[in-house]
Amino acid sequence: MSSAVAARAAVPHTGLTTRSIGAVGSSPAFSAPIHKVAASPQNLHSKFLPKVQQVTVGKQNAARIAMSGERSYKITLLPGDGIGPEIIKVAVDVLKEIGSQEDIKFSFEEALVGGAAIDETGSPLPEKTLEICRGSDSVLLAAIGGYKWDNNPSHLRPERGLLGLRAGLNCFANLRPATVLPQLVDASSLKREIVEGVDIMVVRELTGGIYFGNPKGFGKNEKGERTGFNTMIYSESEIDRIARVGFETAQKRGGKLCSVDKANVLEVSQLWRERVTELGKEYPDVELSHMYVDNAAMQLIRAPKQFDTIVTGNIFGDILSDEASMLTGSIGMLPSASIPESGPGVYEPVHGSAPDIAGQDKANPLAQILSAAMLLRYALNEATAADRIEAAVLAALDAGYRTGDIMSAGMNLVGTKKMGEVVLQNLAQKVVSR
Ligand code: IPM
Ligand code: MG
């Protein structure tokens, strides 16, 4: 595959991923190595800047912009469930504000996904939603899921909507950063000296592996007992394209790539390791290592600073990115990007829909705001606007504002709306750096 594709996909610097329901209300952090973050938000980003920053949308828009001189973008909004509508509203306000200041036009179209879509249309991902997404420049998703749909049959579960969206848009590369922000270092459940300076990027394969492999289903064994089964399968081309994203991401970061597998047991992992090793020859500047997933889970807690970029398959990436996010203290701070080879990508917080605090003005909107910043940076190539939003978020933290998930002694506890207002004020004041 072309390196442009990999480069395109290889980028984010902030957030991470996971949608553990309820996590937003009860967890802490997002991170970047102190020495790199301290100077300015620009510094925070520089090492993640892609060689080719032009994501698909950029291409789609190029003609339009060239003709009109206008930067105008169609954004699909997928508020989803739980706290989704509250936090996406804050992010849209932030986008509107930055748009008016930076002369960027956004047109927003909202569509249904997850539980909200099930209730309204009987499907977790209505065809119309996919159509709207495909016709837009980028997708901003909030969160899906909730108790209400927890006992639905699998085709009627909100998660199905999310998986269908990833598959439907071919978003094969999921970038989940775990960066410990100096402001939030004490929000981590691990000791300061373990997490201070942690800056990891998990590159997770998102449209293959055991999540999508066939055969799958329920059956009966020879004893007549019911069985359930899934298939963990990767083709060479699937491994190669995600591995390239991993290598190119590492090139732009600390130059270290750790490929995580279970090659001591699984054939699928043996092929994975073989391909990644082979491709490694094309990236002599990247220090490649391999680690079994069980060991990786342990090392992430024991000595997380040994990691720079991690590349792994769908299910291992699901698990390890949740774990990595907790190093940072708050999953409520972590954005993520799911990027296709072409077409619109999906930008979303790592956290879930937190139905336990939905509608109570308690959710942390910062991961959603940072996801919007990632969208600007990586999908629309609007780096200045992204920098400014990130600076405004850091300034809100510097000023001591905290939602419940990242609260600590002496700080100012605020709700979703107030946190959004503070970020907007910082934007209006054109906060540059700290
Ligand atoms: C995630 C989530 C999803 C996944 C679920 C909600 C389907 O855990 O994005 O990490 O397993 O990929
Ligand atoms: Mg997950």
Coordinates of C-alpha atoms and ligand atoms in Angstrom, one line a residue:
M1 CA 0.0 0.0 0.0
S2 CA 1.1 3.5 -0.5
S3 CA 3.1 5.2 2.1
A4 CA 0.8 8.2 1.6
V5 CA -2.1 6.2 3.0
A6 CA -0.1 5.1 6.0
A7 CA 1.2 8.6 6.5
R8 CA -2.3 9.9 6.4
A9 CA -3.4 7.6 9.0
A10 CA -0.4 8.0 11.1
V11 CA -1.0 11.0 13.3
P12 CA -2.9 11.9 16.3
H13 CA -1.2 13.1 19.4
T14 CA -3.8 13.5 22.0
G15 CA -6.5 11.0 23.1
L16 CA -7.0 7.4 23.0
T17 CA -9.8 5.0 23.0
T18 CA -12.3 2.9 24.7
R19 CA -15.9 3.2 25.5
S20 CA -16.3 1.6 28.8
I21 CA -19.7 2.7 29.7
G22 CA -19.7 4.9 32.8
A23 CA -16.0 5.5 32.5
V24 CA -16.4 9.2 32.0
G25 CA -18.0 9.7 35.2
S26 CA -15.5 7.9 37.2
S27 CA -12.1 8.1 35.7
P28 CA -9.2 10.4 35.0
A29 CA -6.6 11.7 32.4
F30 CA -4.9 12.2 29.0
S31 CA -1.2 12.8 28.6
A32 CA 1.9 14.1 27.0
P33 CA 5.4 13.9 28.2
I34 CA 6.0 16.8 30.4
H35 CA 9.1 18.1 28.7
K36 CA 7.4 18.0 25.4
V37 CA 4.1 19.5 26.5
A38 CA 5.4 22.2 28.7
A39 CA 6.5 24.7 26.2
S40 CA 3.4 25.1 24.1
P41 CA 0.6 23.1 22.6
Q42 CA 2.4 23.4 19.3
N43 CA 5.3 21.4 20.7
L44 CA 2.9 18.9 21.9
H45 CA 1.9 18.2 18.3
S46 CA 5.1 18.6 16.4
K47 CA 6.2 15.0 16.7
F48 CA 2.9 13.7 15.5
L49 CA 2.7 15.7 12.4
P50 CA 2.4 13.4 9.4
K51 CA 4.6 13.7 6.4
V52 CA 1.5 13.9 4.3
Q53 CA -1.0 15.7 6.3
Q54 CA -3.5 15.6 3.6
V55 CA -6.3 13.3 4.6
T56 CA -8.9 12.3 2.1
V57 CA -11.2 15.1 3.0
G58 CA -8.5 17.5 2.2
K59 CA -8.5 16.0 -1.3
Q60 CA -12.2 16.1 -1.6
N61 CA -12.2 19.7 -0.6
A62 CA -9.2 20.8 -2.6
A63 CA -11.2 21.5 -5.8
R64 CA -14.0 23.2 -3.9
I65 CA -11.5 25.4 -2.0
A66 CA -9.5 26.1 -5.1
M67 CA -12.6 27.3 -6.9
S68 CA -14.2 29.3 -4.2
G69 CA -11.2 30.3 -2.1
E70 CA -13.4 29.2 0.8
R71 CA -12.7 26.5 3.3
S72 CA -16.0 24.9 3.8
Y73 CA -16.6 21.4 5.2
K74 CA -19.5 19.1 5.7
I75 CA -19.3 17.4 9.1
T76 CA -21.6 14.5 10.1
L77 CA -22.5 14.6 13.7
L78 CA -23.4 11.3 15.5
P79 CA -24.4 12.2 19.0
G80 CA -25.5 8.6 19.8
D81 CA -26.5 7.8 23.4
G82 CA -26.1 8.7 27.0
I83 CA -23.9 11.7 27.5
G84 CA -23.3 11.8 23.7
P85 CA -25.7 14.7 22.9
E86 CA -24.5 16.9 25.8
I87 CA -20.8 16.6 24.9
I88 CA -21.2 16.8 21.1
K89 CA -23.1 20.0 21.6
V90 CA -20.2 21.6 23.4
A91 CA -17.8 20.4 20.7
V92 CA -20.0 21.9 18.0
D93 CA -20.1 25.2 19.8
V94 CA -16.3 25.1 19.8
L95 CA -16.1 24.3 16.1
K96 CA -18.5 27.2 15.3
E97 CA -16.5 29.6 17.4
I98 CA -13.2 28.6 15.8
G99 CA -14.8 28.6 12.4
S100 CA -16.0 32.2 12.8
Q101 CA -12.6 33.2 14.0
E102 CA -10.5 31.4 11.4
D103 CA -12.9 31.8 8.4
I104 CA -13.8 28.2 8.1
K105 CA -17.3 27.3 7.2
F106 CA -18.9 24.2 8.6
S107 CA -22.2 22.6 7.7
F108 CA -23.3 20.1 10.2
E109 CA -25.7 17.2 9.6
E110 CA -26.9 15.1 12.4
A111 CA -27.6 11.4 12.0
L112 CA -28.7 8.5 14.2
V113 CA -26.5 5.7 15.4
G114 CA -26.5 3.2 18.3
G115 CA -29.4 3.0 20.7
A116 CA -31.0 6.2 19.5
A117 CA -31.1 4.7 16.0
I118 CA -32.5 1.5 17.3
D119 CA -35.3 3.3 19.1
E120 CA -36.1 5.5 16.1
T121 CA -35.6 3.2 13.2
G122 CA -35.1 -0.4 14.5
S123 CA -31.5 -0.5 13.3
P124 CA -28.3 0.5 15.1
L125 CA -26.9 1.9 11.9
P126 CA -29.6 3.0 9.4
E127 CA -28.5 3.0 5.8
K128 CA -29.3 6.8 5.7
T129 CA -26.7 7.4 8.4
L130 CA -24.0 5.7 6.3
E131 CA -25.1 7.7 3.3
I132 CA -24.8 10.9 5.2
C133 CA -21.4 10.0 6.6
R134 CA -20.1 9.0 3.1
G135 CA -21.3 12.2 1.7
S136 CA -19.5 14.3 4.2
D137 CA -15.9 15.3 4.8
S138 CA -15.6 13.8 8.2
V139 CA -17.6 12.3 11.0
L140 CA -17.7 13.4 14.6
L141 CA -19.1 10.7 16.9
A142 CA -19.9 11.0 20.6
A143 CA -20.7 7.7 22.2
I144 CA -23.1 4.8 21.9
G145 CA -24.8 2.3 24.2
G146 CA -26.7 2.2 27.4
Y147 CA -28.5 -0.1 29.9
K148 CA -31.7 0.0 28.0
W149 CA -30.3 -2.0 25.1
D150 CA -27.9 -4.2 27.0
N151 CA -30.1 -7.3 26.7
N152 CA -31.0 -6.9 23.1
P153 CA -30.0 -9.6 20.6
S154 CA -26.7 -8.9 19.1
H155 CA -27.9 -7.5 15.8
L156 CA -30.0 -5.0 17.8
R157 CA -27.2 -3.8 20.1
P158 CA -25.8 -0.2 19.8
E159 CA -22.3 -1.6 19.4
R160 CA -23.3 -3.2 16.2
G161 CA -23.9 0.4 14.9
L162 CA -20.4 1.3 15.7
L163 CA -18.8 -1.7 14.2
G164 CA -21.0 -1.3 11.1
L165 CA -19.8 2.3 10.8
R166 CA -16.2 1.4 11.0
A167 CA -16.6 -1.4 8.5
G168 CA -18.9 0.7 6.3
L169 CA -16.4 3.5 6.0
N170 CA -13.4 1.2 5.9
C171 CA -11.8 2.7 8.9
F172 CA -9.1 0.1 9.3
A173 CA -6.6 2.2 11.4
N174 CA -7.5 3.3 14.9
L175 CA -5.2 5.7 16.6
R176 CA -5.5 5.9 20.3
P177 CA -3.0 8.1 22.0
A178 CA -2.4 7.9 25.8
T179 CA -0.5 10.9 26.8
V180 CA -0.1 12.0 30.4
L181 CA -0.8 15.7 30.7
P182 CA 1.3 17.4 33.4
Q183 CA -1.8 19.1 34.7
L184 CA -3.4 15.7 35.4
V185 CA -0.5 13.5 36.4
D186 CA -2.0 13.0 39.8
A187 CA -5.3 11.8 38.4
S188 CA -3.6 8.5 37.5
S189 CA -4.1 5.5 39.8
L190 CA -0.4 4.7 39.3
K191 CA 2.5 6.5 41.0
R192 CA 3.6 9.8 39.6
E193 CA 7.1 8.5 38.8
I194 CA 5.7 5.6 36.8
V195 CA 3.3 7.7 34.6
E196 CA 4.9 11.1 34.4
G197 CA 6.1 11.6 30.9
V198 CA 4.1 8.6 29.4
D199 CA 3.3 9.2 25.8
I200 CA 2.1 6.2 24.0
M201 CA 0.2 5.7 20.7
V202 CA -1.7 2.6 20.2
V203 CA -2.4 1.8 16.6
R204 CA -5.2 -0.7 16.6
E205 CA -6.4 -2.6 13.5
L206 CA -10.1 -1.9 13.4
T207 CA -11.9 -3.7 10.7
G208 CA -10.5 -7.3 10.8
G209 CA -9.4 -9.9 13.3
I210 CA -11.8 -11.7 15.6
Y211 CA -14.3 -8.9 15.5
F212 CA -15.1 -9.6 11.9
G213 CA -13.8 -13.1 11.1
N214 CA -15.9 -15.9 9.8
P215 CA -17.1 -18.5 10.7
K216 CA -18.8 -17.2 13.8
G217 CA -21.9 -18.0 15.6
F218 CA -23.5 -20.6 17.9
G219 CA -23.5 -24.3 17.4
K220 CA -23.6 -27.6 19.3
N221 CA -20.7 -29.9 20.1
E222 CA -20.7 -33.7 19.9
K223 CA -22.1 -33.9 23.4
G224 CA -25.0 -31.8 22.4
E225 CA -23.8 -28.8 24.4
R226 CA -24.3 -25.3 23.0
T227 CA -21.1 -23.7 21.7
G228 CA -20.2 -20.1 20.7
F229 CA -17.3 -19.4 18.3
N230 CA -15.5 -16.6 16.5
T231 CA -12.6 -16.7 14.1
M232 CA -9.4 -14.7 14.5
I233 CA -8.2 -14.2 11.0
Y234 CA -5.8 -11.7 9.3
S235 CA -4.7 -11.7 5.7
E236 CA -1.3 -10.5 4.7
S237 CA -2.6 -7.3 3.1
E238 CA -4.6 -6.5 6.2
I239 CA -1.5 -6.9 8.4
D240 CA 0.7 -5.0 6.0
R241 CA -1.5 -1.9 5.8
I242 CA -1.9 -1.5 9.6
A243 CA 1.8 -2.3 10.1
R244 CA 2.8 0.5 7.8
V245 CA 0.6 2.9 9.7
G246 CA 2.4 1.7 12.8
F247 CA 5.9 2.2 11.3
E248 CA 5.0 5.6 9.9
T249 CA 3.5 6.7 13.2
A250 CA 6.6 5.6 15.0
Q251 CA 8.8 7.5 12.6
K252 CA 7.0 10.7 13.5
R253 CA 7.1 10.0 17.2
G254 CA 9.9 8.4 19.2
G255 CA 11.1 6.0 16.5
K256 CA 10.1 2.9 18.4
L257 CA 7.4 0.4 17.4
C258 CA 6.3 -2.5 19.5
S259 CA 4.2 -5.0 17.7
V260 CA 1.9 -6.9 20.1
D261 CA 0.7 -10.4 19.3
K262 CA 0.3 -13.9 20.7
A263 CA 2.6 -15.7 18.4
N264 CA 3.5 -18.3 21.0
V265 CA 0.0 -19.8 20.6
L266 CA -1.9 -18.4 17.6
E267 CA -1.2 -19.0 14.0
V268 CA -2.8 -15.7 13.1
S269 CA -0.2 -14.0 15.3
Q270 CA 2.6 -16.0 13.7
L271 CA 1.7 -14.6 10.3
W272 CA 1.3 -11.2 11.9
R273 CA 4.8 -11.3 13.4
E274 CA 6.3 -12.6 10.1
R275 CA 4.8 -9.8 8.1
V276 CA 5.6 -7.1 10.6
T277 CA 9.2 -8.3 10.8
E278 CA 9.5 -8.4 7.0
L279 CA 8.1 -4.9 6.6
G280 CA 10.4 -3.7 9.3
K281 CA 13.3 -4.0 6.8
E282 CA 11.7 -1.1 4.9
Y283 CA 11.9 1.0 8.0
P284 CA 15.5 0.8 9.2
D285 CA 15.0 4.0 11.2
V286 CA 12.3 2.4 13.4
E287 CA 13.4 0.3 16.3
L288 CA 11.0 -2.7 16.0
S289 CA 10.3 -5.0 18.9
H290 CA 7.7 -7.8 19.4
M291 CA 5.8 -8.6 22.6
Y292 CA 3.3 -11.2 23.6
V293 CA 0.0 -9.5 24.6
D294 CA 0.0 -10.9 28.1
N295 CA 3.4 -9.5 28.7
A296 CA 2.5 -6.2 27.1
A297 CA -0.5 -5.9 29.5
M298 CA 1.9 -6.3 32.4
Q299 CA 4.6 -4.0 31.0
L300 CA 2.1 -1.3 30.4
I301 CA 1.5 -1.1 34.1
R302 CA 5.0 -2.0 35.3
A303 CA 7.0 0.4 33.1
P304 CA 4.9 2.2 30.6
K305 CA 7.6 4.6 29.5
Q306 CA 9.3 1.9 27.6
F307 CA 6.6 2.2 24.9
D308 CA 6.4 4.7 22.2
T309 CA 4.1 3.3 19.4
I310 CA 2.3 0.0 19.7
V311 CA 0.7 -1.7 16.7
T312 CA -1.6 -4.6 17.3
G313 CA -4.8 -6.4 16.1
N314 CA -8.4 -5.5 16.8
I315 CA -9.1 -7.3 20.1
F316 CA -5.6 -6.9 21.6
G317 CA -5.8 -3.2 20.7
D318 CA -9.2 -2.9 22.3
I319 CA -7.9 -4.2 25.6
L320 CA -4.5 -2.6 25.6
S321 CA -5.9 0.8 24.7
D322 CA -8.2 0.8 27.6
E323 CA -5.4 -0.1 29.8
A324 CA -3.1 2.5 28.4
S325 CA -5.8 5.1 28.8
M326 CA -5.9 4.5 32.5
L327 CA -2.2 5.3 32.8
T328 CA -3.2 8.8 32.0
G329 CA -5.8 9.1 34.7
S330 CA -8.9 10.0 32.8
I331 CA -10.4 8.3 29.9
G332 CA -12.6 11.4 29.8
M333 CA -9.7 13.4 28.2
L334 CA -8.8 11.1 25.3
P335 CA -9.8 11.5 21.7
S336 CA -9.3 9.0 18.9
A337 CA -9.2 8.8 15.2
S338 CA -10.4 5.9 13.0
I339 CA -9.0 6.4 9.5
P340 CA -9.7 4.8 6.2
E341 CA -7.6 4.5 3.1
S342 CA -9.9 7.0 1.5
G343 CA -13.1 8.8 2.4
P344 CA -14.2 10.3 5.7
G345 CA -12.8 9.0 9.0
V346 CA -14.5 8.9 12.4
Y347 CA -13.3 11.1 15.2
E348 CA -14.6 10.2 18.7
P349 CA -13.7 10.2 22.3
V350 CA -12.3 7.0 23.7
H351 CA -14.8 7.0 26.5
G352 CA -18.3 5.5 26.5
S353 CA -21.8 6.9 26.8
A354 CA -21.8 6.9 30.6
P355 CA -25.5 6.4 31.0
D356 CA -25.1 6.7 34.8
I357 CA -24.4 10.4 34.5
A358 CA -26.3 11.2 31.2
G359 CA -28.3 14.4 31.2
Q360 CA -26.9 15.6 34.5
D361 CA -24.4 18.1 33.2
K362 CA -21.6 16.1 34.8
A363 CA -19.8 14.6 31.8
N364 CA -16.3 15.8 30.8
P365 CA -16.6 17.3 27.3
L366 CA -12.9 17.7 26.7
A367 CA -12.3 14.4 24.9
Q368 CA -15.1 15.3 22.5
I369 CA -13.6 18.8 22.0
L370 CA -10.2 17.2 21.5
S371 CA -11.7 14.8 19.0
A372 CA -13.0 17.8 17.0
A373 CA -9.5 19.2 17.1
M374 CA -8.1 16.0 15.8
L375 CA -10.7 16.0 13.0
L376 CA -9.6 19.5 12.1
R377 CA -6.0 18.5 12.1
Y378 CA -6.1 15.2 10.4
A379 CA -9.2 15.2 8.3
L380 CA -9.3 18.8 7.2
N381 CA -5.7 19.8 7.4
E382 CA -6.7 22.8 9.5
A383 CA -3.8 22.7 11.9
T384 CA -4.1 26.3 13.2
A385 CA -7.6 25.8 14.3
A386 CA -6.7 22.5 15.9
D387 CA -3.8 24.0 17.7
R388 CA -5.9 26.8 19.0
I389 CA -8.6 24.5 20.3
E390 CA -6.0 22.3 22.1
A391 CA -4.5 25.4 23.6
A392 CA -7.9 26.5 24.9
V393 CA -8.4 23.1 26.5
L394 CA -5.0 23.2 28.2
A395 CA -5.7 26.7 29.3
A396 CA -9.0 25.6 30.9
L397 CA -7.0 23.0 32.9
D398 CA -4.3 25.4 33.8
A399 CA -6.9 27.7 35.2
G400 CA -8.0 24.9 37.5
Y401 CA -11.3 23.9 36.0
R402 CA -12.1 20.2 36.4
T403 CA -15.1 18.0 35.8
G404 CA -15.7 15.2 38.3
D405 CA -13.6 12.6 36.5
I406 CA -10.4 14.6 36.8
M407 CA -11.2 16.5 40.0
S408 CA -8.4 16.9 42.6
A409 CA -8.0 18.9 45.7
G410 CA -8.0 22.6 45.3
M411 CA -9.4 22.6 41.8
N412 CA -12.6 24.1 40.6
L413 CA -15.3 21.5 40.0
V414 CA -17.5 22.3 37.0
G415 CA -20.1 20.6 34.8
T416 CA -20.2 19.9 31.1
K417 CA -21.6 23.3 30.1
K418 CA -19.4 25.4 32.2
M419 CA -16.3 23.5 31.0
G420 CA -17.5 24.2 27.5
E421 CA -17.9 27.9 28.3
V422 CA -14.5 28.2 29.7
V423 CA -13.0 26.6 26.6
L424 CA -15.0 29.0 24.4
Q425 CA -13.8 32.0 26.5
N426 CA -10.3 30.9 26.1
L427 CA -10.8 30.6 22.3
A428 CA -12.4 34.1 22.3
Q429 CA -9.3 35.4 24.1
K430 CA -7.1 33.7 21.6
V431 CA -5.1 31.8 24.1
V432 CA -1.9 30.9 22.4
S433 CA 0.2 28.9 24.8
R434 CA 1.1 28.6 28.4
Ligands
IPM1 C1 -14.0 0.4 21.6 C2 -15.2 -0.3 22.1 C3 -15.9 -1.0 21.0 C4 -14.9 -2.0 20.5 C5 -17.2 -1.6 21.3 C6 -18.2 -0.6 21.9 C7 -17.8 -2.3 20.1 O1 -14.9 -1.1 23.2 O2 -14.1 1.2 20.7 O3 -12.9 0.2 22.1 O4 -14.8 -3.1 21.1 O5 -14.2 -1.8 19.6
MG2 MG -12.9 -0.9 23.8

